[in-house]
Short mmCIF file of C-alpha atoms in Angstrom, two decimals:
data_model
loop_
_atom_site.label_atom_id
_atom_site.label_comp_id
_atom_site.label_asym_id
_atom_site.label_seq_id
_atom_site.Cartn_x
_atom_site.Cartn_y
_atom_site.Cartn_z
CA MET A 482 89.32 69.22 59.32
CA GLU A 483 91.98 67.28 61.39
CA ALA A 484 93.90 69.12 64.12
CA MET A 485 97.82 68.69 63.71
CA ASN A 486 100.21 69.29 66.67
CA GLU A 487 100.60 72.98 67.75
CA ASP A 488 103.95 74.42 66.22
CA PHE A 489 105.85 77.73 66.63
CA THR A 490 107.48 80.03 64.14
CA LYS A 491 110.94 81.31 64.11
CA TYR A 492 109.79 84.24 66.07
CA GLY A 493 108.36 82.04 68.79
CA GLU A 494 104.63 82.70 67.69
CA VAL A 495 102.33 79.47 68.76
CA VAL A 496 100.56 78.32 65.67
CA TYR A 497 98.42 75.68 64.73
CA PRO A 498 98.26 73.42 61.64
CA TYR A 499 95.34 71.74 60.40
CA TYR A 500 94.75 69.25 57.28
CA LEU A 501 91.46 69.10 55.28
CA GLU A 502 90.96 66.32 52.89
CA ARG A 503 89.20 67.30 49.77
CA GLU A 504 87.72 65.36 47.04
CA ASP A 505 89.48 63.86 44.24
CA GLU A 506 92.67 63.25 46.21
CA ARG A 507 93.29 66.65 46.84
CA GLY A 508 93.97 68.22 50.34
CA THR A 509 94.69 71.53 52.10
CA ILE A 510 97.11 72.32 55.02
CA TYR A 511 96.05 75.39 57.09
CA VAL A 512 98.32 77.32 59.59
CA ARG A 513 95.96 79.21 61.99
CA GLN A 514 96.38 81.81 64.52
CA SER A 515 93.92 80.03 67.23
CA PRO A 516 92.84 76.64 67.50
CA LEU A 517 89.10 77.66 68.34
CA GLN A 518 88.56 80.25 65.40
CA ASP A 519 87.30 78.82 62.03
CA SER A 520 87.33 81.91 59.91
CA PRO A 521 89.25 82.86 56.78
CA ALA A 522 90.83 85.72 58.69
CA ASN A 523 92.22 83.04 61.02
CA ASN A 524 94.46 81.73 58.24
CA LEU A 525 98.32 82.49 58.22
CA CYS A 526 99.31 80.33 55.37
CA ILE A 527 97.57 77.49 53.21
CA ILE A 528 99.41 74.67 51.18
CA TYR A 529 96.81 73.23 48.24
CA PHE A 530 98.26 69.77 47.38
CA GLU A 531 97.05 66.67 45.40
CA VAL A 532 98.10 63.24 45.79
CA LYS A 533 99.27 61.52 42.43
CA GLU A 534 98.79 57.93 41.89
CA LYS A 535 98.32 57.35 45.68
CA CYS A 536 102.25 57.66 46.37
CA SER A 537 103.47 61.26 45.79
CA VAL A 538 102.17 64.70 46.75
CA TYR A 539 102.11 67.71 44.10
CA ILE A 540 102.02 70.94 45.41
CA HIS A 541 99.68 73.23 43.43
CA ASP A 542 99.86 76.60 45.38
CA ILE A 543 101.08 78.15 48.59
CA LYS A 544 99.11 81.16 49.86
CA SER A 545 100.53 83.78 52.72
CA PRO A 546 97.55 85.72 53.99
CA GLY A 547 99.42 86.19 57.15
CA GLY A 548 102.60 87.84 55.44
CA VAL A 549 105.89 86.55 54.11
CA ASN A 550 109.01 85.92 56.08
CA LYS A 551 107.37 85.44 59.27
CA GLY A 552 107.75 81.48 59.42
CA TYR A 553 104.19 80.49 58.56
CA GLY A 554 105.40 78.89 55.19
CA SER A 555 107.63 76.75 57.29
CA VAL A 556 105.20 75.42 59.55
CA ALA A 557 102.80 74.60 56.85
CA MET A 558 105.36 72.78 55.09
CA ARG A 559 106.58 70.75 57.93
CA ALA A 560 102.97 69.85 58.66
CA LEU A 561 102.51 68.74 54.94
CA ILE A 562 105.96 66.55 55.25
CA THR A 563 104.79 65.19 58.32
CA HIS A 564 101.39 64.42 56.98
CA SER A 565 102.89 62.90 53.92
CA ILE A 566 105.17 60.51 55.89
CA ASN A 567 102.49 59.44 57.99
CA LYS A 568 100.41 58.45 55.17
CA GLY A 569 103.31 56.42 53.45
CA TYR A 570 103.95 58.90 50.29
CA LEU A 571 107.13 58.47 48.42
CA GLY A 572 107.64 62.13 47.60
CA ILE A 573 106.49 65.87 47.17
CA THR A 574 106.92 67.35 44.05
CA GLY A 575 105.82 70.89 42.39
CA CYS A 576 106.83 73.74 40.19
CA LEU A 577 108.21 77.10 40.57
CA SER A 578 106.17 79.14 38.26
CA HIS A 579 107.56 81.92 35.77
CA PHE A 580 104.36 84.04 37.75
CA ASP A 581 106.36 83.67 40.90
CA SER A 582 109.84 85.20 39.07
CA ASP A 583 109.67 88.27 41.29
CA HIS A 584 110.44 86.56 44.25
CA ILE A 585 112.06 83.22 42.95
CA SER A 586 115.34 83.85 45.35
CA ARG A 587 112.93 83.82 48.33
CA LEU A 588 110.95 80.72 47.04
CA ILE A 589 114.59 78.84 46.48
CA SER A 590 115.81 79.74 49.74
CA PHE A 591 112.29 78.24 51.44
CA TYR A 592 112.08 75.17 49.46
CA GLU A 593 116.11 74.51 50.20
CA LYS A 594 115.77 75.19 53.95
CA ASN A 595 112.98 72.53 53.80
CA SER A 596 115.30 69.91 52.26
CA PHE A 597 114.01 70.13 48.53
CA ASP A 598 116.00 69.37 45.46
CA ILE A 599 115.41 72.22 43.17
CA LYS A 600 115.89 72.28 39.44
CA LEU A 601 116.20 75.83 37.82
CA SER A 602 115.02 76.53 34.05
CA PRO A 603 117.77 77.91 31.94
CA THR A 604 116.31 81.16 32.29
CA GLU A 605 116.06 80.58 36.35
CA ASP A 606 112.67 82.19 36.36
CA SER A 607 110.90 78.99 36.89
CA GLY A 608 111.78 75.42 37.87
CA LYS A 609 110.65 72.10 39.50
CA ILE A 610 111.06 70.91 43.23
CA ARG A 611 111.35 67.70 44.82
CA LEU A 612 111.54 66.05 48.28
CA ASP A 613 112.20 62.28 48.42
CA LEU A 614 110.28 60.95 51.46
CA THR A 615 111.98 57.53 51.75
CA ASN A 616 114.68 58.66 54.27
CA GLN A 617 112.13 59.31 56.74
CA ASN A 618 114.21 59.09 60.01
CA GLU A 619 116.46 61.87 58.62
CA LEU A 620 113.57 63.94 57.67
CA LEU A 621 111.82 63.97 60.82
CA LYS A 622 114.94 64.92 62.72
CA ASN A 623 115.31 67.91 60.25
CA LEU A 624 111.49 68.48 61.01
CA THR A 625 112.23 68.94 64.72
CA THR A 626 115.70 70.75 64.23
CA ILE A 627 114.78 73.26 61.82
CA PRO A 628 112.53 75.58 63.82
CA PHE A 629 115.13 75.69 66.66
CA GLN A 630 118.08 76.52 64.08
CA GLU A 631 115.78 79.18 62.40
CA ARG A 632 115.08 80.73 66.04
CA ILE A 633 118.97 80.43 67.08
CA THR A 634 119.86 82.35 63.72
CA LEU A 635 116.96 85.04 64.11
CA LEU A 636 118.26 85.44 67.64
CA GLU A 637 121.86 85.62 66.40
CA LYS A 638 120.90 88.10 64.08
CA GLU A 639 119.02 90.31 66.51
CA LEU A 640 121.88 90.10 69.38
CA GLU A 641 124.51 91.35 66.52
CA GLU A 642 122.11 94.11 65.82
CA GLN A 643 121.88 95.22 69.65
CA GLN A 644 125.54 95.09 69.91
CA GLN A 645 125.87 97.39 66.83
CA LYS A 646 123.41 99.62 68.49
CA GLU A 647 125.46 99.68 71.95
CA LYS A 648 128.74 100.24 70.17
CA LYS A 649 127.14 103.43 68.44
CA LEU A 650 126.02 104.27 71.92
CA GLN A 651 129.20 104.02 73.41
CA GLU A 652 131.09 106.14 70.62
CA LYS A 653 128.41 108.65 71.24
CA ILE A 654 128.73 108.94 74.80
CA ALA A 655 132.66 109.06 74.50
CA SER A 656 131.98 111.87 72.29
CA LEU A 657 129.69 113.61 74.82
CA GLU A 658 132.24 113.10 77.49
CA HIS A 659 135.03 114.51 75.42
CA ASN A 660 132.91 117.68 74.53
CA ILE A 661 132.00 117.92 78.20
CA ALA A 662 135.48 117.72 79.07
CA ASN A 663 136.55 120.57 76.58
CA GLU A 664 133.77 122.58 77.65
CA ASN A 665 134.97 122.74 81.32
CA LYS A 666 137.95 123.97 80.18
CA VAL A 667 136.41 126.82 78.13
CA VAL A 668 134.43 127.60 81.29
CA LYS A 669 137.37 127.74 83.66
CA PHE A 670 139.30 129.97 81.13
CA LEU A 671 136.52 132.14 80.96
CA LYS A 672 136.13 132.60 84.53
CA LYS A 673 139.69 133.07 85.23
CA TYR A 674 139.94 136.00 82.53
CA VAL A 675 136.27 137.59 82.40
#
């Protein structure tokens, strides 16, 4: 198993991609929690792929034992793209299976974010994906900026949520101050006449 450069998710978590060459032109990209553990429990995302005609990669499956929407898949895909460019492959292809139709919109978003072209079937519950690797400079530039863009988007969303919470707290404080002011008037009135 070949260690690749450590990477980080959109949440800032440091993770470790690995490439494992298998028999018959097959390979696997693993994203792990730790560079030291070689345990299946350490796997956060796994991409199984095959090299077709020594010039292109076909993705067979992506597994996410570490959970979805945590950035592990994006790290694995960046590792696969980098590996494929380094090997001189011309493209990466795969299918969106009708078995995945319950989360097809999430898959479309994932592949679009990673620069893939997507062709959906007429029923829009399956399709094909393709990434042209011939424009390597543009792809490598995207690979380095995508993690930062994801992180910035996440931080902007968290900031907006925090600002909304702050606004609600300020409204609550104003309401409480109003109630206290009115309560003082009532107390003064009662003291005066009771």
